[in-house]
XYZ file of C-alpha atoms in Angstrom:
714
model
C 106.405 81.639 -1.620
C 103.026 82.364 0.041
C 100.256 80.725 -0.038
C 97.437 82.651 -1.672
C 98.415 83.589 -5.288
C 97.218 87.060 -6.819
C 95.175 85.939 -10.005
C 96.224 88.741 -12.773
C 95.168 86.517 -15.732
C 91.993 88.045 -17.600
C 91.908 85.835 -20.420
C 89.167 86.424 -23.099
C 86.918 83.639 -24.017
C 88.870 82.679 -26.796
C 91.526 81.856 -24.841
C 90.184 79.600 -22.289
C 92.300 77.281 -23.234
C 95.121 78.936 -21.381
C 93.806 79.251 -18.672
C 94.564 76.002 -17.435
C 95.863 75.266 -13.776
C 98.982 73.525 -15.183
C 99.857 76.547 -17.609
C 99.647 79.400 -15.204
C 99.504 78.383 -11.340
C 103.414 79.103 -10.611
C 102.946 82.411 -12.620
C 100.401 82.796 -10.814
C 102.464 81.973 -7.466
C 105.254 83.955 -8.922
C 102.862 87.174 -8.772
C 101.657 86.656 -5.641
C 105.632 86.855 -4.823
C 105.675 90.124 -6.718
C 103.552 91.949 -5.536
C 103.962 91.125 -1.834
C 107.320 92.410 -2.301
C 106.732 95.011 -4.366
C 104.185 96.128 -1.332
C 107.178 96.307 1.546
C 109.471 97.970 -0.693
C 106.918 100.811 -1.002
C 106.305 100.938 2.655
C 110.367 100.593 2.874
C 111.115 103.348 0.583
C 108.491 105.398 1.608
C 110.401 105.329 4.635
C 113.394 106.336 3.997
C 112.659 109.055 0.794
C 111.113 110.671 4.319
C 114.026 110.257 6.324
C 116.420 111.487 3.709
C 114.077 114.566 3.161
C 113.812 115.188 6.299
C 117.819 115.166 6.823
C 119.301 118.747 6.281
C 120.794 119.428 2.517
C 124.535 120.918 3.824
C 126.801 121.940 1.448
C 129.543 120.309 -0.267
C 129.909 116.247 -0.835
C 127.748 115.434 1.687
C 124.165 117.553 0.023
C 125.800 115.754 -3.189
C 125.228 112.902 -2.179
C 122.401 113.417 -0.294
C 121.000 114.633 -3.131
C 121.526 111.524 -5.478
C 120.309 109.134 -2.442
C 117.250 110.999 -2.770
C 116.642 110.719 -6.427
C 118.049 107.320 -6.342
C 114.812 106.707 -3.989
C 113.012 108.911 -6.006
C 113.321 106.643 -9.208
C 112.613 103.114 -7.763
C 109.953 104.579 -6.303
C 108.032 105.924 -9.056
C 109.462 102.506 -10.856
C 107.033 99.832 -8.689
C 104.671 102.563 -8.624
C 104.070 102.774 -12.257
C 103.700 99.706 -12.995
C 102.916 97.332 -10.058
C 102.950 93.388 -11.884
C 103.088 94.575 -15.417
C 107.030 95.335 -14.307
C 106.864 91.282 -15.184
C 107.930 91.124 -19.003
C 107.945 87.269 -19.294
C 109.743 84.159 -18.123
C 112.472 82.141 -19.579
C 112.623 78.562 -18.972
C 116.070 76.983 -18.482
C 116.703 73.170 -20.004
C 117.098 71.048 -16.821
C 116.439 73.939 -14.281
C 113.897 76.576 -12.631
C 111.691 79.623 -14.648
C 113.856 82.888 -14.357
C 111.693 85.226 -14.306
C 112.606 88.712 -16.153
C 111.373 92.580 -15.165
C 111.989 95.936 -16.491
C 113.847 95.939 -13.039
C 115.404 93.073 -11.127
C 113.440 92.179 -7.751
C 114.618 90.057 -4.667
C 112.668 89.237 -2.023
C 113.081 89.533 1.653
C 115.958 86.963 2.146
C 117.526 87.828 -0.701
C 115.940 84.914 -3.518
C 115.524 86.580 -6.896
C 112.283 87.553 -8.196
C 112.763 89.121 -11.123
C 116.118 89.595 -13.394
C 116.634 93.381 -14.708
C 115.881 92.905 -18.872
C 119.790 94.426 -19.029
C 121.233 92.528 -17.194
C 123.828 89.752 -18.809
C 121.628 86.901 -17.898
C 118.175 87.727 -19.397
C 119.674 88.324 -22.592
C 118.626 84.866 -23.577
C 114.898 86.128 -23.448
C 115.745 87.879 -26.288
C 118.198 86.595 -27.948
C 117.147 83.310 -28.285
C 116.263 81.753 -31.308
C 115.177 78.662 -32.327
C 119.133 77.967 -34.857
C 120.457 79.312 -31.138
C 117.776 78.897 -28.431
C 120.675 79.876 -25.520
C 120.109 76.722 -23.875
C 116.367 77.846 -23.411
C 114.273 74.694 -23.672
C 110.960 77.469 -23.940
C 110.178 80.942 -22.960
C 106.738 83.004 -22.343
C 106.272 86.657 -22.889
C 102.903 88.357 -21.392
C 100.866 90.957 -22.981
C 99.520 93.673 -19.953
C 96.520 95.456 -19.898
C 95.043 97.705 -17.214
C 97.368 95.537 -15.131
C 96.060 92.366 -16.380
C 97.677 89.780 -18.522
C 95.173 89.540 -21.612
C 97.772 87.156 -23.412
C 100.744 85.173 -23.511
C 102.809 83.765 -25.687
C 104.840 80.617 -25.373
C 108.138 79.401 -28.031
C 109.515 76.398 -27.569
C 113.125 75.476 -28.395
C 113.554 71.748 -26.855
C 111.214 69.025 -28.305
C 110.791 67.647 -24.994
C 109.628 71.464 -23.241
C 106.718 69.723 -21.806
C 103.391 69.979 -23.137
C 101.710 70.096 -20.008
C 102.816 73.597 -19.257
C 103.462 75.343 -22.202
C 100.820 76.238 -24.266
C 102.402 76.540 -27.788
C 100.712 79.567 -30.218
C 101.308 79.723 -34.565
C 102.538 83.540 -33.281
C 105.229 84.681 -31.368
C 104.251 87.785 -29.055
C 106.359 90.163 -31.486
C 104.001 89.116 -34.539
C 101.038 89.357 -32.728
C 101.952 92.596 -31.095
C 102.103 94.236 -34.623
C 98.887 94.393 -35.550
C 98.321 96.587 -31.848
C 96.782 100.450 -32.382
C 99.045 102.893 -31.738
C 98.554 105.647 -29.140
C 99.494 109.244 -29.199
C 103.174 108.176 -27.720
C 104.762 104.953 -28.564
C 104.201 101.171 -27.822
C 106.079 100.009 -24.969
C 107.807 97.591 -26.471
C 110.573 96.194 -24.191
C 108.618 92.269 -23.906
C 109.064 91.844 -27.937
C 112.183 93.018 -28.515
C 113.845 90.721 -31.509
C 116.848 88.690 -31.408
C 118.859 91.106 -34.845
C 117.118 94.694 -32.510
C 119.207 93.222 -28.809
C 122.249 92.205 -30.143
C 122.497 95.977 -31.281
C 120.430 97.087 -28.190
C 123.658 95.511 -26.108
C 126.416 96.106 -27.945
C 129.706 97.692 -26.484
C 129.431 101.676 -26.190
C 133.415 102.440 -27.223
C 133.372 104.217 -30.695
C 130.538 105.281 -33.056
C 127.619 102.940 -33.759
C 125.676 103.637 -36.373
C 122.395 102.129 -36.742
C 120.978 102.337 -39.805
C 117.940 100.469 -41.725
C 114.758 102.011 -42.934
C 111.282 102.368 -42.147
C 109.733 100.374 -39.675
C 113.280 98.573 -39.113
C 112.887 99.413 -34.909
C 115.626 102.281 -35.422
C 114.145 103.939 -32.737
C 113.180 101.050 -30.262
C 116.891 100.266 -30.519
C 117.765 103.528 -29.952
C 115.879 103.957 -27.202
C 116.303 100.431 -25.226
C 120.129 100.957 -26.059
C 120.038 104.263 -23.812
C 118.803 102.198 -20.983
C 120.563 99.530 -21.677
C 124.088 101.403 -21.479
C 122.922 103.510 -18.303
C 122.891 100.070 -17.042
C 125.555 98.025 -17.703
C 128.288 100.491 -18.636
C 129.556 101.776 -14.900
C 131.955 104.498 -17.335
C 128.312 106.660 -18.543
C 126.327 106.183 -14.717
C 126.880 107.990 -11.565
C 129.414 110.968 -12.046
C 130.369 109.171 -15.328
C 128.508 111.935 -17.652
C 125.408 109.919 -18.515
C 123.375 109.363 -21.774
C 122.115 112.343 -24.208
C 119.196 111.173 -26.405
C 118.596 113.711 -29.592
C 115.625 113.451 -30.805
C 114.278 115.375 -34.080
C 111.500 117.290 -33.002
C 109.625 118.069 -30.180
C 106.609 115.882 -30.871
C 109.016 112.770 -31.245
C 110.138 113.814 -27.822
C 106.559 113.374 -26.697
C 105.904 110.601 -28.786
C 108.929 108.936 -26.664
C 108.617 110.814 -23.302
C 106.866 107.770 -21.896
C 109.328 104.786 -23.424
C 112.449 105.566 -21.248
C 110.842 105.442 -17.569
C 109.214 102.307 -18.825
C 112.066 100.852 -19.503
C 113.783 101.216 -15.779
C 115.588 104.386 -16.728
C 115.146 107.970 -15.854
C 117.932 110.000 -15.616
C 119.066 110.086 -19.585
C 118.971 113.773 -20.690
C 116.299 113.764 -23.781
C 116.326 116.935 -25.890
C 116.341 118.264 -29.754
C 119.558 119.791 -30.920
C 118.040 123.648 -30.697
C 117.297 122.922 -26.635
C 121.256 122.811 -26.796
C 121.350 126.874 -27.307
C 118.631 128.967 -25.800
C 118.308 131.139 -29.260
C 116.709 127.537 -30.049
C 113.691 128.274 -28.648
C 112.530 130.827 -30.632
C 114.677 130.049 -34.397
C 113.102 129.346 -37.462
C 114.786 127.163 -40.412
C 116.829 129.375 -42.770
C 114.412 130.306 -45.656
C 117.850 130.683 -48.313
C 118.716 126.542 -49.337
C 121.654 128.636 -50.248
C 122.922 129.917 -46.622
C 121.552 127.168 -45.088
C 124.258 124.525 -46.644
C 127.070 127.756 -45.838
C 125.802 127.676 -42.663
C 126.477 123.679 -42.421
C 129.791 123.835 -43.021
C 132.094 122.691 -40.190
C 134.588 124.894 -40.386
C 132.690 127.491 -38.889
C 134.816 126.326 -35.360
C 137.675 127.521 -36.814
C 136.052 130.882 -38.436
C 134.731 131.055 -34.358
C 137.899 130.846 -32.877
C 139.447 133.369 -35.217
C 136.578 136.128 -34.262
C 137.492 135.300 -30.406
C 140.900 136.553 -30.915
C 139.572 139.355 -32.482
C 138.577 139.936 -28.892
C 141.833 139.546 -27.721
C 144.388 142.302 -29.053
C 147.328 143.399 -26.412
C 147.968 147.471 -26.251
C 150.681 148.128 -28.364
C 151.488 151.040 -26.452
C 152.964 151.217 -23.135
C 150.122 152.658 -20.404
C 150.724 154.270 -17.208
C 149.352 152.999 -14.313
C 149.051 155.553 -10.992
C 149.562 153.421 -8.098
C 149.500 155.319 -4.014
C 152.980 153.962 -4.099
C 154.480 155.039 -7.460
C 153.372 155.843 -11.235
C 154.677 152.718 -12.984
C 154.937 151.884 -16.572
C 153.119 148.767 -18.598
C 155.584 148.066 -21.624
C 153.934 146.528 -24.917
C 155.587 143.697 -23.788
C 154.092 143.607 -19.785
C 150.680 143.415 -22.230
C 152.059 141.138 -23.762
C 152.913 138.638 -21.148
C 150.356 138.875 -19.026
C 148.112 137.752 -22.281
C 150.598 134.457 -22.783
C 149.875 133.531 -19.207
C 146.616 132.492 -19.734
C 146.226 128.631 -19.632
C 144.936 126.267 -22.744
C 141.956 125.776 -23.055
C 140.771 128.491 -21.111
C 137.219 130.427 -22.267
C 137.599 133.653 -23.209
C 135.741 135.427 -20.255
C 136.825 133.022 -17.682
C 140.861 133.965 -18.823
C 140.288 137.803 -18.420
C 140.448 137.130 -14.394
C 144.260 135.097 -15.523
C 145.319 137.917 -17.654
C 144.244 140.493 -14.715
C 145.956 138.594 -12.280
C 149.448 138.583 -13.972
C 149.275 142.382 -14.767
C 148.501 142.767 -11.230
C 151.978 140.545 -10.619
C 154.102 142.057 -13.059
C 152.888 145.545 -11.337
C 153.827 144.447 -8.148
C 157.001 143.556 -8.795
C 157.704 146.610 -10.690
C 157.182 148.342 -7.894
C 159.645 146.298 -6.158
C 158.638 146.577 -2.819
C 158.509 144.433 -0.545
C 156.298 146.114 1.808
C 153.570 146.924 -0.685
C 150.462 144.603 0.367
C 149.584 142.827 -2.888
C 146.019 142.521 -1.381
C 146.033 146.407 -1.324
C 147.289 146.189 -4.725
C 144.871 144.312 -6.348
C 142.142 147.180 -4.777
C 143.526 149.693 -5.741
C 143.937 148.591 -9.538
C 140.655 147.549 -9.455
C 139.490 151.459 -8.799
C 142.032 152.386 -11.813
C 139.975 153.985 -14.174
C 142.049 154.280 -16.563
C 143.218 151.019 -16.677
C 140.412 149.638 -16.647
C 139.470 151.107 -19.954
C 142.170 150.425 -21.798
C 141.434 146.296 -20.167
C 138.332 146.154 -20.943
C 138.950 147.183 -24.606
C 142.286 145.064 -25.025
C 140.508 141.743 -23.088
C 137.098 142.664 -23.067
C 133.724 139.791 -21.963
C 132.147 139.311 -25.394
C 128.726 137.400 -25.589
C 128.214 134.584 -28.250
C 125.655 136.698 -30.260
C 127.350 139.668 -30.444
C 130.596 137.765 -32.097
C 127.865 135.751 -34.331
C 126.482 139.130 -35.518
C 129.271 140.789 -36.103
C 129.911 138.080 -37.915
C 126.583 137.833 -40.261
C 126.982 142.089 -40.505
C 130.395 143.280 -40.677
C 131.502 141.918 -43.998
C 135.627 142.102 -43.768
C 135.188 140.941 -40.510
C 133.564 137.882 -42.005
C 136.371 137.538 -44.787
C 139.241 138.063 -42.351
C 137.395 135.162 -40.174
C 135.834 132.380 -42.933
C 138.795 133.524 -45.654
C 137.549 130.211 -47.577
C 133.939 132.153 -48.702
C 133.860 134.052 -51.534
C 132.470 137.601 -51.913
C 129.575 136.279 -53.242
C 129.335 134.177 -49.946
C 129.854 136.940 -48.114
C 128.045 138.948 -48.919
C 125.011 136.171 -48.885
C 125.660 135.835 -45.540
C 125.212 139.114 -44.481
C 121.892 140.096 -42.584
C 120.428 142.958 -40.220
C 121.914 143.189 -36.788
C 118.464 142.533 -35.218
C 117.458 140.084 -37.769
C 115.898 136.974 -35.692
C 118.273 133.245 -35.073
C 118.082 130.437 -37.571
C 117.889 126.692 -36.739
C 121.525 126.820 -39.178
C 123.041 129.709 -36.170
C 122.740 127.799 -33.734
C 125.698 125.892 -34.477
C 128.025 128.771 -34.942
C 126.030 130.367 -31.129
C 127.366 126.968 -29.431
C 130.909 127.324 -30.313
C 130.683 130.698 -29.688
C 129.746 129.837 -26.302
C 131.800 127.287 -25.692
C 134.701 128.830 -26.067
C 133.942 132.354 -24.318
C 132.701 131.368 -21.456
C 129.698 132.797 -19.639
C 130.631 136.476 -19.241
C 128.948 136.500 -15.943
C 130.987 133.278 -14.572
C 134.339 136.042 -13.377
C 131.550 138.354 -11.617
C 129.915 135.575 -9.344
C 133.010 134.291 -9.072
C 134.377 137.310 -7.151
C 131.577 137.809 -5.541
C 131.321 133.863 -3.998
C 134.590 134.926 -2.852
C 133.870 137.925 -0.794
C 130.999 136.290 1.101
C 133.501 133.704 2.163
C 136.090 135.552 3.386
C 132.769 138.211 5.053
C 131.788 135.457 6.811
C 134.594 133.328 7.590
C 136.173 137.407 8.976
C 132.840 136.844 11.309
C 134.033 133.287 12.703
C 136.981 134.982 13.403
C 135.481 137.743 15.249
C 133.196 135.505 17.217
C 135.980 132.844 17.731
C 138.324 135.952 18.853
C 135.496 137.128 21.788
C 134.820 132.940 22.713
C 138.162 132.727 23.635
C 139.013 135.755 25.033
C 136.221 135.055 28.339
C 137.011 131.675 28.154
C 138.096 129.958 31.514
C 139.440 126.590 29.899
C 141.490 128.956 26.596
C 143.693 125.835 25.681
C 141.038 123.584 24.806
C 138.944 126.054 23.457
C 141.316 127.755 21.289
C 142.386 123.919 19.523
C 138.172 123.895 18.930
C 137.603 127.303 17.450
C 141.158 127.799 15.426
C 140.546 123.522 14.352
C 139.987 122.987 10.508
C 137.205 119.851 11.113
C 134.896 123.446 13.516
C 135.266 125.932 10.425
C 134.772 123.549 7.707
C 131.578 121.899 9.325
C 130.638 125.700 9.957
C 130.694 127.212 6.341
C 127.190 127.737 4.598
C 127.933 129.177 1.531
C 123.273 128.699 1.548
C 122.548 132.248 -0.050
C 125.909 132.691 -1.442
C 125.798 134.077 -5.871
C 125.903 131.198 -7.912
C 125.238 130.069 -11.756
C 122.853 127.595 -12.722
C 124.169 124.679 -13.997
C 123.867 123.862 -17.701
C 122.924 120.609 -17.795
C 123.071 119.675 -21.171
C 126.367 121.372 -22.095
C 128.275 118.121 -20.874
C 130.756 116.252 -21.520
C 128.536 113.820 -21.743
C 129.710 109.781 -21.721
C 127.316 108.677 -24.673
C 125.256 109.985 -27.230
C 122.500 108.713 -28.813
C 120.940 110.627 -32.122
C 118.210 109.865 -33.796
C 117.086 111.127 -37.515
C 121.125 111.614 -37.691
C 121.271 111.424 -42.022
C 119.666 114.957 -40.990
C 122.803 116.433 -39.375
C 124.936 119.183 -41.286
C 128.809 119.307 -40.343
C 128.395 121.879 -38.134
C 125.618 120.417 -35.996
C 127.650 117.090 -35.526
C 130.458 119.845 -34.037
C 127.903 120.798 -31.930
C 127.420 116.782 -30.318
C 131.205 116.424 -30.680
C 131.799 119.227 -27.971
C 129.619 117.364 -25.601
C 131.184 114.148 -26.097
C 135.037 114.023 -26.511
C 135.217 110.644 -25.963
C 133.380 110.581 -29.123
C 131.270 107.483 -28.117
C 127.801 108.017 -30.142
C 125.279 105.575 -31.102
C 123.841 106.989 -34.354
C 120.354 106.287 -35.607
C 119.052 106.988 -39.240
C 118.667 106.361 -42.582
C 120.575 106.995 -46.074
C 117.189 106.887 -47.880
C 115.284 109.979 -45.668
C 118.162 112.172 -45.801
C 116.612 115.945 -46.997
C 119.465 116.795 -47.727
C 121.243 114.206 -49.468
C 123.606 111.713 -48.195
C 127.039 110.517 -49.468
C 128.474 106.871 -50.306
C 128.650 105.462 -46.731
C 128.187 106.323 -42.813
C 132.271 106.212 -42.341
C 133.092 108.494 -44.807
C 130.399 111.107 -43.405
C 131.233 110.810 -39.809
C 134.576 111.020 -41.019
C 134.471 115.113 -41.756
C 133.157 115.274 -38.427
C 136.641 113.113 -36.462
C 134.737 110.084 -36.010
C 137.285 107.418 -36.950
C 136.281 104.283 -35.625
C 133.122 103.939 -37.215
C 130.828 100.570 -37.226
C 127.575 99.636 -38.905
C 124.820 97.600 -37.848
C 121.906 97.016 -40.067
C 118.303 96.327 -39.220
C 116.644 94.925 -42.516
C 113.132 93.412 -41.505
C 110.223 96.442 -41.318
C 107.873 95.490 -38.626
C 105.563 97.679 -38.689
C 104.771 99.068 -42.037
C 102.588 97.244 -44.114
C 103.512 95.569 -47.813
C 100.763 97.524 -49.219
C 102.407 100.801 -48.235
C 105.540 99.803 -48.929
C 105.117 98.443 -52.299
C 103.419 101.876 -52.907
C 106.304 103.477 -51.134
C 109.050 102.399 -52.196
C 109.067 103.807 -56.227
C 108.709 107.016 -54.948
C 112.525 106.706 -53.384
C 113.360 104.793 -56.424
C 112.849 107.425 -58.703
C 115.737 109.953 -56.658
C 117.737 107.222 -54.692
C 118.043 104.157 -57.235
C 120.546 102.593 -54.051
C 117.773 103.394 -51.305
C 117.526 100.301 -48.941
C 114.257 99.540 -48.707
C 113.522 97.096 -45.531
C 111.968 93.846 -46.628
C 108.210 94.714 -44.855
C 106.527 91.021 -42.696
C 102.981 91.911 -42.985
C 99.960 92.078 -45.213
C 96.975 93.810 -43.443
C 94.946 93.116 -47.062
C 93.958 97.047 -46.751
C 95.205 98.732 -50.411
C 96.163 102.067 -50.797
C 93.357 104.371 -51.242
C 93.479 107.432 -53.413
C 90.630 110.212 -52.526
C 89.731 113.141 -53.790
C 90.941 115.613 -50.671
C 87.258 116.920 -49.949
C 86.867 113.602 -48.852
C 88.620 114.114 -46.128
C 86.559 114.235 -43.293
C 84.017 111.558 -43.779
C 87.459 109.121 -44.356
C 88.599 109.910 -40.978
C 84.590 110.027 -39.632
C 84.448 106.291 -40.613
C 87.777 105.102 -39.426
C 87.064 106.755 -36.126
C 83.351 104.903 -35.188
C 85.344 101.729 -36.638
C 88.979 102.069 -34.262
C 87.634 102.217 -30.502
C 91.506 103.399 -30.097
C 95.052 104.266 -31.815
C 95.678 107.705 -33.945
C 95.253 108.999 -37.192
C 97.701 112.171 -39.082
C 96.485 114.123 -41.642
C 99.932 115.588 -43.463
C 100.016 118.508 -45.681
C 96.977 119.690 -44.985
C 96.826 123.167 -43.000
C 93.280 124.092 -42.698
C 92.442 120.938 -40.708
C 93.609 121.489 -36.874
C 93.312 117.975 -35.891
C 91.661 116.482 -32.561
C 92.929 114.192 -29.297
C 93.027 110.861 -31.986
C 93.949 112.707 -35.384
C 96.938 114.621 -35.077
C 97.518 117.470 -37.868
C 101.687 117.650 -39.085
C 103.430 118.973 -41.733
C 106.581 116.595 -43.658
C 109.115 118.152 -41.483
C 107.003 116.777 -38.257
C 106.710 112.840 -39.033
C 109.733 111.883 -38.854
C 110.029 109.235 -35.958
C 106.167 108.511 -35.560
C 104.051 105.979 -36.692
C 100.066 105.998 -37.229
C 97.338 103.630 -37.455
C 96.042 105.685 -40.313
C 97.739 108.627 -42.350
C 95.873 111.023 -44.553
C 98.618 112.869 -47.397
C 97.422 115.782 -48.722
C 99.564 115.862 -52.329
C 98.788 119.265 -53.656
C 100.940 121.672 -52.699
C 102.703 119.019 -49.769
C 105.730 118.174 -51.040
C 108.419 120.330 -52.874
C 110.565 118.986 -56.268
C 113.282 116.630 -56.471
C 115.316 114.349 -53.529
C 113.725 117.045 -50.880
C 110.666 116.223 -51.972
C 110.407 112.615 -52.402
C 112.162 111.971 -49.178
C 109.170 113.951 -47.316
C 106.698 111.967 -49.654
C 108.421 108.630 -48.550
C 108.881 109.788 -44.809
C 104.632 110.258 -44.405
C 103.712 107.573 -46.445
C 105.829 104.776 -44.751
C 104.196 106.203 -41.047
C 101.132 104.007 -41.764
C 100.279 101.225 -40.353
C 97.666 99.727 -41.030
C 96.333 102.391 -43.121
C 97.147 104.830 -46.362
C 94.846 107.778 -47.723
C 95.940 109.755 -50.423
C 94.189 112.795 -50.959
C 93.860 114.549 -54.207
C 93.257 117.865 -55.639
């Protein structure tokens, strides 16, 4: 340990007793070692990153490995620079052992001695999971509260009667309960140090199958989901590296902005985070379907079958003979020849990708028909590519097709829709018809997604051909140079061996500048998918996610009582319709966030339409009653609250005339899901509809309040 220590404790005067040397000297020494090691590691990583960036990118596997290393170094540097000493969450004191310090990431000194244990490591599990009933070998546990890089408070929990009073600061509140009163910011607070044992059990649950995390408002479902993403990437080798990674789906973009800082703060920045609409390029401008009946029809799981039938319509071999002219002879392709070429497509190949396979099959059939071994296949392929008549017939039989064309045809050609979706009634077919240039809706996105997956990118074949031509030209150019060198060289044998060898040819390959398609980072497949606010998804939307995770490894976070569309009897029943057979459910029943005063007002709202709604038990009492005020008092209420609270955020729900400020957001009921605010003002008049949907929206909006709720009337 260093001779000097870093004093990062900035305890207020009221906590002077906690500043006693016996209580914090060990921490000071450990923080000194951590600080020194972070400085050394940052310098080392900077040097290694600079060296990696200065290395030529190269190509192939070398380029991939170099990029992976650069990203790894950058990620580690971001974490160390972001947190510095507040990278330490707390410590646990094993019975009969030395303190073990828990960090956002693991850290060892130059000799290999462990300074911090990564919070996701099995050795760190007791820090979160130990309870008085099961201390898991601990005699005590300490959690820190960091403010501006300094320890502003800490809490000790004792599990053994002989824990040692001289080194333990007893407190009547755990860190978690004490943190509940902290003000919220526009982004989710870092809650890693205050995870409770019931939440930790879910975070560390195995990744196989579908795990449903069920719970009402304020039970920490979103906290669990985010921490689980970081934990699984660390603990499950199947998910990290080349295993496919983790996709996290949130309900809307305000939510994504709210949680944007959380995953990096947990030591993980490799999770893909997006909304369902982001999965499809048309989702950027898609609006919700205005007709609830049409929205219900488009949410059906059977549209995947309809898309398959629709694509098959674009794969119809000619039924008449086709005369093909070649420089060697005229050849006739029969209907059976066409059918054989179409049947040669490899199973599972996307429509547009299969087009090249069908063409090559036709070339092979024609080459065999010519019956002349002296006809070069390359020249025949080139001649057929210039045959405009054959190109027209082939283009009609197996055209390149865009996903948008298929879905537009369904919505604009009634006969086509009836053929592809035979379960629809005549009235439903008419209800789904729309203008060809109508804007896409959110409910169209699953169909577009299914069509795009089934079709493939229509540009891919062209790009493959261009890359092949560029590679061939490059190889021919190198061969010419090699021939010239060999012809003029004195040591012909050695030079021939070198220039004709595969190693040199491979080393000279350079695909820089070749035609390429930018990969779709959200196309998958992913090893695991986490879905928040999952109770809102339709069957068709679930299929968008199942397509991206064929192994059906999911964490599904939601509350049946918050479903605006209504919900079936159980999660298992709901998910069986989209092919998830192995469903486990773990429930969170304690509301840590919403004050009891607010929950008492919100519970009757949802119970009026859903008598069996799971209402969590609130453990907080603020003493602040729910207020009802005239709508004209909106600004005075906000002004008074802002003047009395130096930090924290408020939200006005349903008032279109309020534009918001830095600390006061103005949101619709649809955009408050998953968020939380110190103060919530709800404009009653004209904000919520009738029935289940209106009650759910009102219930969700009310339970966003972590301190105070005001209902504006009139």
